[in-house]
PDB file of C-alpha atoms in Angstrom:
ATOM      1  CA  MET A  61     -37.098 -19.741 -11.228  1.00  0.00           C
ATOM      2  CA  ILE A  62     -37.243 -18.603 -14.866  1.00  0.00           C
ATOM      3  CA  SER A  63     -35.516 -15.593 -14.621  1.00  0.00           C
ATOM      4  CA  ALA A  64     -32.743 -17.276 -13.030  1.00  0.00           C
ATOM      5  CA  MET A  65     -31.950 -20.098 -15.275  1.00  0.00           C
ATOM      6  CA  VAL A  66     -32.116 -17.082 -18.382  1.00  0.00           C
ATOM      7  CA  LYS A  67     -29.627 -15.422 -16.068  1.00  0.00           C
ATOM      8  CA  ARG A  68     -27.613 -18.657 -15.824  1.00  0.00           C
ATOM      9  CA  VAL A  69     -27.463 -19.234 -19.408  1.00  0.00           C
ATOM     10  CA  ARG A  70     -26.439 -15.734 -20.245  1.00  0.00           C
ATOM     11  CA  GLU A  71     -23.573 -15.979 -17.659  1.00  0.00           C
ATOM     12  CA  ILE A  72     -22.417 -19.444 -19.422  1.00  0.00           C
ATOM     13  CA  PHE A  73     -22.646 -18.072 -22.867  1.00  0.00           C
ATOM     14  CA  ILE A  74     -20.292 -14.733 -21.785  1.00  0.00           C
ATOM     15  CA  LEU A  75     -17.910 -17.130 -20.368  1.00  0.00           C
ATOM     16  CA  PHE A  76     -17.910 -19.169 -23.442  1.00  0.00           C
ATOM     17  CA  PHE A  77     -17.072 -16.212 -25.603  1.00  0.00           C
ATOM     18  CA  LEU A  78     -14.841 -14.740 -23.721  1.00  0.00           C
ATOM     19  CA  ALA A  79     -12.630 -18.197 -23.685  1.00  0.00           C
ATOM     20  CA  ILE A  80     -13.119 -18.187 -27.221  1.00  0.00           C
ATOM     21  CA  LEU A  81     -11.949 -14.578 -27.835  1.00  0.00           C
ATOM     22  CA  SER A  82      -9.154 -15.253 -25.286  1.00  0.00           C
ATOM     23  CA  LYS A  83      -7.862 -18.341 -27.354  1.00  0.00           C
ATOM     24  CA  ALA A  84      -8.012 -16.399 -30.796  1.00  0.00           C
ATOM     25  CA  ILE A  85      -6.010 -13.418 -29.643  1.00  0.00           C
ATOM     26  CA  GLY A  86      -3.588 -15.464 -27.752  1.00  0.00           C
ATOM     27  CA  THR A  87      -4.062 -13.563 -24.185  1.00  0.00           C
ATOM     28  CA  LYS A  88      -2.366 -15.014 -21.322  1.00  0.00           C
ATOM     29  CA  PRO A  89      -2.288 -14.975 -17.597  1.00  0.00           C
ATOM     30  CA  PHE A  90      -0.936 -11.788 -15.500  1.00  0.00           C
ATOM     31  CA  ARG A  91      -0.830  -9.978 -19.134  1.00  0.00           C
ATOM     32  CA  ARG A  92       0.076  -6.293 -18.740  1.00  0.00           C
ATOM     33  CA  THR A  93      -2.753  -3.976 -19.529  1.00  0.00           C
ATOM     34  CA  ARG A  94      -2.890  -0.048 -19.205  1.00  0.00           C
ATOM     35  CA  GLU A  95       1.028   0.161 -20.339  1.00  0.00           C
ATOM     36  CA  PRO A  96       2.551   3.243 -22.082  1.00  0.00           C
ATOM     37  CA  ALA A  97       4.079   2.360 -25.183  1.00  0.00           C
ATOM     38  CA  ASP A  98       7.566   3.067 -22.932  1.00  0.00           C
ATOM     39  CA  GLY A  99       6.979   0.853 -20.575  1.00  0.00           C
ATOM     40  CA  SER A 100       7.021   3.502 -17.724  1.00  0.00           C
ATOM     41  CA  PHE A 101       3.624   2.138 -16.049  1.00  0.00           C
ATOM     42  CA  ASN A 102       5.115  -0.681 -14.883  1.00  0.00           C
ATOM     43  CA  ASP A 103       8.066   0.470 -14.139  1.00  0.00           C
ATOM     44  CA  CYS A 104       7.023   2.996 -11.611  1.00  0.00           C
ATOM     45  CA  LEU A 105       4.345   0.492 -10.186  1.00  0.00           C
ATOM     46  CA  SER A 106       7.573  -1.627  -9.651  1.00  0.00           C
ATOM     47  CA  TRP A 107       9.142   1.369  -8.089  1.00  0.00           C
ATOM     48  CA  ARG A 108       6.451   2.101  -5.600  1.00  0.00           C
ATOM     49  CA  LEU A 109       5.989  -1.363  -4.386  1.00  0.00           C
ATOM     50  CA  ALA A 110       9.687  -1.514  -3.869  1.00  0.00           C
ATOM     51  CA  VAL A 111       9.484   1.681  -1.961  1.00  0.00           C
ATOM     52  CA  GLU A 112       6.558   0.186   0.249  1.00  0.00           C
ATOM     53  CA  ALA A 113       8.247  -2.892   0.898  1.00  0.00           C
ATOM     54  CA  ASN A 114      11.480  -0.973   2.035  1.00  0.00           C
ATOM     55  CA  ASN A 115      13.688  -2.450  -0.752  1.00  0.00           C
ATOM     56  CA  VAL A 116      14.517   0.787  -2.133  1.00  0.00           C
ATOM     57  CA  ARG A 117      15.871   2.760   1.154  1.00  0.00           C
ATOM     58  CA  GLY A 118      17.283   6.322   1.397  1.00  0.00           C
ATOM     59  CA  TRP A 119      15.403   7.522  -1.812  1.00  0.00           C
ATOM     60  CA  ARG A 120      15.353  11.284  -2.337  1.00  0.00           C
ATOM     61  CA  THR A 121      13.092  12.044  -4.731  1.00  0.00           C
ATOM     62  CA  VAL A 122      10.364  10.267  -6.786  1.00  0.00           C
ATOM     63  CA  PRO A 123      11.522   9.618 -10.426  1.00  0.00           C
ATOM     64  CA  THR A 124      10.916  11.933 -12.753  1.00  0.00           C
ATOM     65  CA  HIS A 125       9.093   9.891 -15.269  1.00  0.00           C
ATOM     66  CA  CYS A 126       6.998   8.567 -12.511  1.00  0.00           C
ATOM     67  CA  GLN A 127       5.545  11.776 -11.752  1.00  0.00           C
ATOM     68  CA  HIS A 128       2.086  11.181 -13.593  1.00  0.00           C
ATOM     69  CA  TYR A 129       1.901   7.416 -12.209  1.00  0.00           C
ATOM     70  CA  ILE A 130       2.223   8.844  -8.557  1.00  0.00           C
ATOM     71  CA  GLU A 131      -0.422  11.533  -9.135  1.00  0.00           C
ATOM     72  CA  THR A 132      -2.838   8.950 -10.456  1.00  0.00           C
ATOM     73  CA  TYR A 133      -2.461   6.708  -7.668  1.00  0.00           C
ATOM     74  CA  MET A 134      -2.521   9.306  -4.963  1.00  0.00           C
ATOM     75  CA  ILE A 135      -5.459  11.370  -6.267  1.00  0.00           C
ATOM     76  CA  GLY A 136      -6.900   8.749  -8.309  1.00  0.00           C
ATOM     77  CA  GLY A 137      -8.592   6.539  -5.923  1.00  0.00           C
ATOM     78  CA  GLN A 138      -6.047   3.966  -5.571  1.00  0.00           C
ATOM     79  CA  TYR A 139      -4.258   5.561  -2.566  1.00  0.00           C
ATOM     80  CA  GLU A 140      -7.427   6.045  -0.744  1.00  0.00           C
ATOM     81  CA  LEU A 141      -8.737   2.302  -1.239  1.00  0.00           C
ATOM     82  CA  ASP A 142      -5.430   0.994   0.158  1.00  0.00           C
ATOM     83  CA  MET A 143      -5.864   3.092   3.161  1.00  0.00           C
ATOM     84  CA  ASN A 144      -9.175   2.102   3.906  1.00  0.00           C
ATOM     85  CA  TYR A 145      -7.876  -1.667   3.488  1.00  0.00           C
ATOM     86  CA  ILE A 146      -5.323  -1.049   5.747  1.00  0.00           C
ATOM     87  CA  ALA A 147      -7.590   0.584   8.014  1.00  0.00           C
ATOM     88  CA  GLY A 148      -9.645  -2.275   7.969  1.00  0.00           C
ATOM     89  CA  GLN A 149      -7.177  -4.798   9.022  1.00  0.00           C
ATOM     90  CA  ILE A 150      -6.035  -2.770  11.794  1.00  0.00           C
ATOM     91  CA  GLU A 151      -9.876  -2.318  13.067  1.00  0.00           C
ATOM     92  CA  SER A 152     -10.068  -5.854  12.835  1.00  0.00           C
ATOM     93  CA  TYR A 153      -6.974  -6.341  15.134  1.00  0.00           C
ATOM     94  CA  VAL A 154      -8.199  -3.575  17.585  1.00  0.00           C
ATOM     95  CA  THR A 155     -11.349  -5.364  17.881  1.00  0.00           C
ATOM     96  CA  ASP A 156      -9.668  -8.593  19.511  1.00  0.00           C
ATOM     97  CA  LEU A 157      -7.681  -6.294  21.751  1.00  0.00           C
ATOM     98  CA  VAL A 158      -9.069  -6.390  25.616  1.00  0.00           C
ATOM     99  CA  VAL A 159      -8.476  -2.948  27.114  1.00  0.00           C
ATOM    100  CA  SER A 160      -7.549  -3.621  30.732  1.00  0.00           C
ATOM    101  CA  GLY A 161      -9.365  -0.728  32.266  1.00  0.00           C
ATOM    102  CA  ASP A 162      -5.929   0.738  34.211  1.00  0.00           C
ATOM    103  CA  GLY A 163      -5.209   3.535  31.756  1.00  0.00           C
ATOM    104  CA  MET A 164      -1.966   2.133  29.840  1.00  0.00           C
ATOM    105  CA  ASP A 165      -3.037   0.335  26.972  1.00  0.00           C
ATOM    106  CA  ALA A 166      -1.646   2.718  24.300  1.00  0.00           C
ATOM    107  CA  TRP A 167      -1.289   3.628  20.270  1.00  0.00           C
ATOM    108  CA  ILE A 168       0.970   5.399  18.855  1.00  0.00           C
ATOM    109  CA  LEU A 169       0.290   7.029  15.675  1.00  0.00           C
ATOM    110  CA  ASP A 170       2.584   9.502  13.590  1.00  0.00           C
ATOM    111  CA  VAL A 171       1.086  12.818  12.194  1.00  0.00           C
ATOM    112  CA  ASP A 172       2.396  13.804   8.622  1.00  0.00           C
ATOM    113  CA  ASP A 173       0.450  11.594   5.901  1.00  0.00           C
ATOM    114  CA  THR A 174      -0.602   9.599   8.561  1.00  0.00           C
ATOM    115  CA  CYS A 175      -3.037  11.482  10.433  1.00  0.00           C
ATOM    116  CA  LEU A 176      -3.316  14.966   8.112  1.00  0.00           C
ATOM    117  CA  SER A 177      -2.280  14.883   4.711  1.00  0.00           C
ATOM    118  CA  ASN A 178       0.241  16.983   2.716  1.00  0.00           C
ATOM    119  CA  ILE A 179      -1.064  16.141  -0.574  1.00  0.00           C
ATOM    120  CA  PHE A 180      -1.672  19.978  -1.308  1.00  0.00           C
ATOM    121  CA  TYR A 181       1.788  20.654  -0.762  1.00  0.00           C
ATOM    122  CA  TYR A 182       3.132  17.790  -2.558  1.00  0.00           C
ATOM    123  CA  GLN A 183       1.184  18.551  -5.644  1.00  0.00           C
ATOM    124  CA  GLY A 184       3.015  21.755  -5.759  1.00  0.00           C
ATOM    125  CA  LYS A 185       6.166  19.680  -5.705  1.00  0.00           C
ATOM    126  CA  LYS A 186       5.435  17.507  -8.186  1.00  0.00           C
ATOM    127  CA  TYR A 187       4.472  14.747  -6.018  1.00  0.00           C
ATOM    128  CA  GLY A 188       8.041  14.185  -4.604  1.00  0.00           C
ATOM    129  CA  CYS A 189       9.928  14.665  -7.684  1.00  0.00           C
ATOM    130  CA  ASP A 190      10.975  17.941  -6.422  1.00  0.00           C
ATOM    131  CA  PRO A 191      14.031  17.799  -3.787  1.00  0.00           C
ATOM    132  CA  TYR A 192      13.038  18.278  -0.034  1.00  0.00           C
ATOM    133  CA  ASP A 193      12.303  21.903   0.945  1.00  0.00           C
ATOM    134  CA  PRO A 194      12.625  22.272   4.663  1.00  0.00           C
ATOM    135  CA  SER A 195      11.493  26.142   4.536  1.00  0.00           C
ATOM    136  CA  GLY A 196       8.564  25.603   2.209  1.00  0.00           C
ATOM    137  CA  PHE A 197       7.266  22.978   4.103  1.00  0.00           C
ATOM    138  CA  LYS A 198       7.881  24.451   7.282  1.00  0.00           C
ATOM    139  CA  ALA A 199       5.616  27.470   5.856  1.00  0.00           C
ATOM    140  CA  TRP A 200       3.041  25.020   4.651  1.00  0.00           C
ATOM    141  CA  ALA A 201       2.581  23.632   8.164  1.00  0.00           C
ATOM    142  CA  MET A 202       2.332  26.684   9.817  1.00  0.00           C
ATOM    143  CA  MET A 203      -0.769  27.279   7.492  1.00  0.00           C
ATOM    144  CA  GLY A 204      -2.434  24.385   9.736  1.00  0.00           C
ATOM    145  CA  ALA A 205      -4.571  23.534   6.383  1.00  0.00           C
ATOM    146  CA  CYS A 206      -3.582  20.077   6.160  1.00  0.00           C
ATOM    147  CA  PRO A 207      -6.893  17.817   5.697  1.00  0.00           C
ATOM    148  CA  ALA A 208      -7.576  14.573   7.850  1.00  0.00           C
ATOM    149  CA  ILE A 209      -6.864  11.589   6.249  1.00  0.00           C
ATOM    150  CA  PRO A 210     -10.593   9.782   6.643  1.00  0.00           C
ATOM    151  CA  ALA A 211      -9.433   6.346   7.252  1.00  0.00           C
ATOM    152  CA  VAL A 212      -7.344   7.344   9.984  1.00  0.00           C
ATOM    153  CA  LEU A 213      -9.395   9.948  11.362  1.00  0.00           C
ATOM    154  CA  GLY A 214     -12.354   6.875  11.730  1.00  0.00           C
ATOM    155  CA  LEU A 215      -9.557   4.679  13.012  1.00  0.00           C
ATOM    156  CA  PHE A 216      -8.277   7.324  15.595  1.00  0.00           C
ATOM    157  CA  THR A 217     -11.651   8.026  16.924  1.00  0.00           C
ATOM    158  CA  LYS A 218     -12.408   4.119  17.226  1.00  0.00           C
ATOM    159  CA  LEU A 219      -9.319   3.803  19.423  1.00  0.00           C
ATOM    160  CA  VAL A 220      -9.743   6.602  21.854  1.00  0.00           C
ATOM    161  CA  ASP A 221     -13.497   5.554  22.211  1.00  0.00           C
ATOM    162  CA  SER A 222     -12.299   2.088  23.051  1.00  0.00           C
ATOM    163  CA  GLY A 223     -10.291   3.194  25.798  1.00  0.00           C
ATOM    164  CA  PHE A 224      -6.848   3.360  24.166  1.00  0.00           C
ATOM    165  CA  LYS A 225      -4.435   5.958  25.133  1.00  0.00           C
ATOM    166  CA  VAL A 226      -3.610   7.456  21.845  1.00  0.00           C
ATOM    167  CA  PHE A 227       0.224   9.035  21.605  1.00  0.00           C
ATOM    168  CA  LEU A 228       0.503  11.247  18.444  1.00  0.00           C
ATOM    169  CA  VAL A 229       4.490  11.644  17.730  1.00  0.00           C
ATOM    170  CA  THR A 230       5.423  13.714  15.148  1.00  0.00           C
ATOM    171  CA  GLY A 231       9.101  14.925  13.543  1.00  0.00           C
ATOM    172  CA  ARG A 232       7.441  18.561  13.465  1.00  0.00           C
ATOM    173  CA  ASP A 233       9.582  20.988  15.475  1.00  0.00           C
ATOM    174  CA  GLU A 234       7.957  22.155  18.701  1.00  0.00           C
ATOM    175  CA  GLU A 235       8.955  25.519  19.167  1.00  0.00           C
ATOM    176  CA  THR A 236       7.734  26.767  15.465  1.00  0.00           C
ATOM    177  CA  LEU A 237       5.310  24.266  14.514  1.00  0.00           C
ATOM    178  CA  ALA A 238       3.645  23.517  17.931  1.00  0.00           C
ATOM    179  CA  PRO A 239       0.499  26.025  17.745  1.00  0.00           C
ATOM    180  CA  ALA A 240      -0.350  25.544  13.948  1.00  0.00           C
ATOM    181  CA  THR A 241      -0.139  21.629  14.577  1.00  0.00           C
ATOM    182  CA  ILE A 242      -2.352  21.456  17.512  1.00  0.00           C
ATOM    183  CA  ALA A 243      -5.310  23.850  15.810  1.00  0.00           C
ATOM    184  CA  ASN A 244      -4.802  21.979  12.543  1.00  0.00           C
ATOM    185  CA  LEU A 245      -5.603  18.670  14.448  1.00  0.00           C
ATOM    186  CA  TYR A 246      -8.365  19.934  16.283  1.00  0.00           C
ATOM    187  CA  ASN A 247      -9.952  21.482  13.324  1.00  0.00           C
ATOM    188  CA  GLN A 248      -9.986  17.878  11.343  1.00  0.00           C
ATOM    189  CA  GLY A 249     -11.212  16.441  14.426  1.00  0.00           C
ATOM    190  CA  PHE A 250      -8.486  14.514  16.101  1.00  0.00           C
ATOM    191  CA  ILE A 251      -9.657  15.496  19.567  1.00  0.00           C
ATOM    192  CA  GLY A 252      -9.085  12.923  22.907  1.00  0.00           C
ATOM    193  CA  TYR A 253      -5.693  11.812  22.203  1.00  0.00           C
ATOM    194  CA  GLU A 254      -3.428  11.659  25.389  1.00  0.00           C
ATOM    195  CA  ARG A 255      -0.459  13.646  24.344  1.00  0.00           C
ATOM    196  CA  LEU A 256       1.027  15.300  21.121  1.00  0.00           C
ATOM    197  CA  ILE A 257       4.864  14.663  20.972  1.00  0.00           C
ATOM    198  CA  PHE A 258       6.972  17.185  19.245  1.00  0.00           C
ATOM    199  CA  ARG A 259      10.631  17.232  18.051  1.00  0.00           C
ATOM    200  CA  THR A 260      12.335  19.409  20.901  1.00  0.00           C
ATOM    201  CA  GLN A 261      15.800  20.715  20.662  1.00  0.00           C
ATOM    202  CA  ALA A 262      17.448  17.517  22.908  1.00  0.00           C
ATOM    203  CA  PHE A 263      16.493  15.831  19.385  1.00  0.00           C
ATOM    204  CA  LYS A 264      18.160  18.199  17.045  1.00  0.00           C
ATOM    205  CA  GLY A 265      20.039  16.738  14.414  1.00  0.00           C
ATOM    206  CA  LYS A 266      19.452  12.991  15.542  1.00  0.00           C
ATOM    207  CA  SER A 267      17.410  10.879  12.981  1.00  0.00           C
ATOM    208  CA  ALA A 268      13.504   9.854  12.874  1.00  0.00           C
ATOM    209  CA  VAL A 269      14.597   6.103  14.511  1.00  0.00           C
ATOM    210  CA  VAL A 270      16.588   7.625  17.359  1.00  0.00           C
ATOM    211  CA  PHE A 271      13.858  10.401  18.164  1.00  0.00           C
ATOM    212  CA  LYS A 272      10.845   8.205  18.034  1.00  0.00           C
ATOM    213  CA  SER A 273      12.861   5.152  19.749  1.00  0.00           C
ATOM    214  CA  GLU A 274      13.336   7.159  22.538  1.00  0.00           C
ATOM    215  CA  ILE A 275       9.934   8.436  22.798  1.00  0.00           C
ATOM    216  CA  ARG A 276       8.656   4.797  22.522  1.00  0.00           C
ATOM    217  CA  LYS A 277      11.123   3.875  25.434  1.00  0.00           C
ATOM    218  CA  GLN A 278      10.031   6.588  27.473  1.00  0.00           C
ATOM    219  CA  LEU A 279       6.250   5.750  27.224  1.00  0.00           C
ATOM    220  CA  MET A 280       7.105   2.023  28.006  1.00  0.00           C
ATOM    221  CA  GLU A 281       8.934   3.174  31.288  1.00  0.00           C
ATOM    222  CA  GLU A 282       5.940   4.998  32.183  1.00  0.00           C
ATOM    223  CA  GLY A 283       4.275   1.762  32.458  1.00  0.00           C
ATOM    224  CA  TYR A 284       2.438   2.324  29.176  1.00  0.00           C
ATOM    225  CA  ARG A 285       1.777  -1.058  26.947  1.00  0.00           C
ATOM    226  CA  ILE A 286       2.181  -0.082  23.143  1.00  0.00           C
ATOM    227  CA  TRP A 287      -0.253  -2.222  21.285  1.00  0.00           C
ATOM    228  CA  GLY A 288       0.113  -0.616  17.898  1.00  0.00           C
ATOM    229  CA  ASN A 289       2.401   1.702  16.109  1.00  0.00           C
ATOM    230  CA  ILE A 290       1.197   3.463  12.925  1.00  0.00           C
ATOM    231  CA  GLY A 291       3.420   5.463  10.249  1.00  0.00           C
ATOM    232  CA  ASP A 292       3.691   6.231   6.731  1.00  0.00           C
ATOM    233  CA  GLN A 293       7.674   5.868   7.029  1.00  0.00           C
ATOM    234  CA  TRP A 294       9.637   3.138   7.704  1.00  0.00           C
ATOM    235  CA  THR A 295      11.595   4.900  10.386  1.00  0.00           C
ATOM    236  CA  ASP A 296       8.459   5.329  12.245  1.00  0.00           C
ATOM    237  CA  LEU A 297       8.267   1.761  12.825  1.00  0.00           C
ATOM    238  CA  GLN A 298      11.963   0.868  13.192  1.00  0.00           C
ATOM    239  CA  GLY A 299      14.323   0.698  16.339  1.00  0.00           C
ATOM    240  CA  GLU A 300      13.635   0.307  19.717  1.00  0.00           C
ATOM    241  CA  CYS A 301      10.095  -0.348  21.805  1.00  0.00           C
ATOM    242  CA  LEU A 302       8.090  -0.663  18.326  1.00  0.00           C
ATOM    243  CA  GLY A 303       5.000  -2.109  20.349  1.00  0.00           C
ATOM    244  CA  ASN A 304       3.006  -5.671  19.869  1.00  0.00           C
ATOM    245  CA  ARG A 305       2.560  -4.813  16.131  1.00  0.00           C
ATOM    246  CA  THR A 306       3.273  -1.991  13.659  1.00  0.00           C
ATOM    247  CA  PHE A 307       1.254  -0.904  10.578  1.00  0.00           C
ATOM    248  CA  LYS A 308       3.133   0.749   7.349  1.00  0.00           C
ATOM    249  CA  LEU A 309       0.823   3.161   5.632  1.00  0.00           C
ATOM    250  CA  PRO A 310       1.676   4.009   2.135  1.00  0.00           C
ATOM    251  CA  ASN A 311       3.578   7.156   1.026  1.00  0.00           C
ATOM    252  CA  PRO A 312       5.638   7.152  -2.216  1.00  0.00           C
ATOM    253  CA  MET A 313       5.954  10.990  -2.429  1.00  0.00           C
ATOM    254  CA  TYR A 314       8.683  11.364   0.095  1.00  0.00           C
ATOM    255  CA  CYS A 315      11.251   9.251   2.385  1.00  0.00           C
ATOM    256  CA  VAL A 316      12.475  10.309   5.726  1.00  0.00           C
ATOM    257  CA  PRO A 317      15.706   9.285   6.590  1.00  0.00           C
TER     258      PRO A 317
END
């Protein structure tokens, strides 16, 4: 009882002291902190938020002055926190769903930077400040060294264990990258998905929206009910046959048109 009173008095004293200090130094609500002298921190934060909200479209590279900011975001802990938070929201949604039992309740997940992370590759590309390098990325993907994104792996496991049919739909080329991708996913724990769908010759030259829309349409024509669609790119979540809900994961390193 006495210790609780002492703790309460201490808290009141600290709040009183902070209030006096705030008034003395002119602290105002929403005052910007940790901003470099040139204002680049807040500028890059604004850019990232605009990208994630799809207000900046078709961008090709991360602004050069934002390299350090994106690096800090991706490996400094905030990206992981954001992924965990979104995964938690998806799991809450999944908990409220009732699986029918006919084997036709489906989810669609993207692969790159949704299931598997390309952070090690993009570290060598200045976190997206360098232009996209198709041959370089192909060589990286063929190594099969992408680590799983923990939050998504946990979510994937929950979906499979709950009885949903999970379809992994990727823009990777089937002819050249299928073996490495299949092995990479298996080695990272993505086991039990219904089907892994690659981009085939039939979709060569077509946009990601056209390709993924057609795949979703085919699945729905087969009778599947798409309860959720998860991806790190807006083009994963646009077009036709989107499903009941879409979930956008953060990725400020590159944009797939």
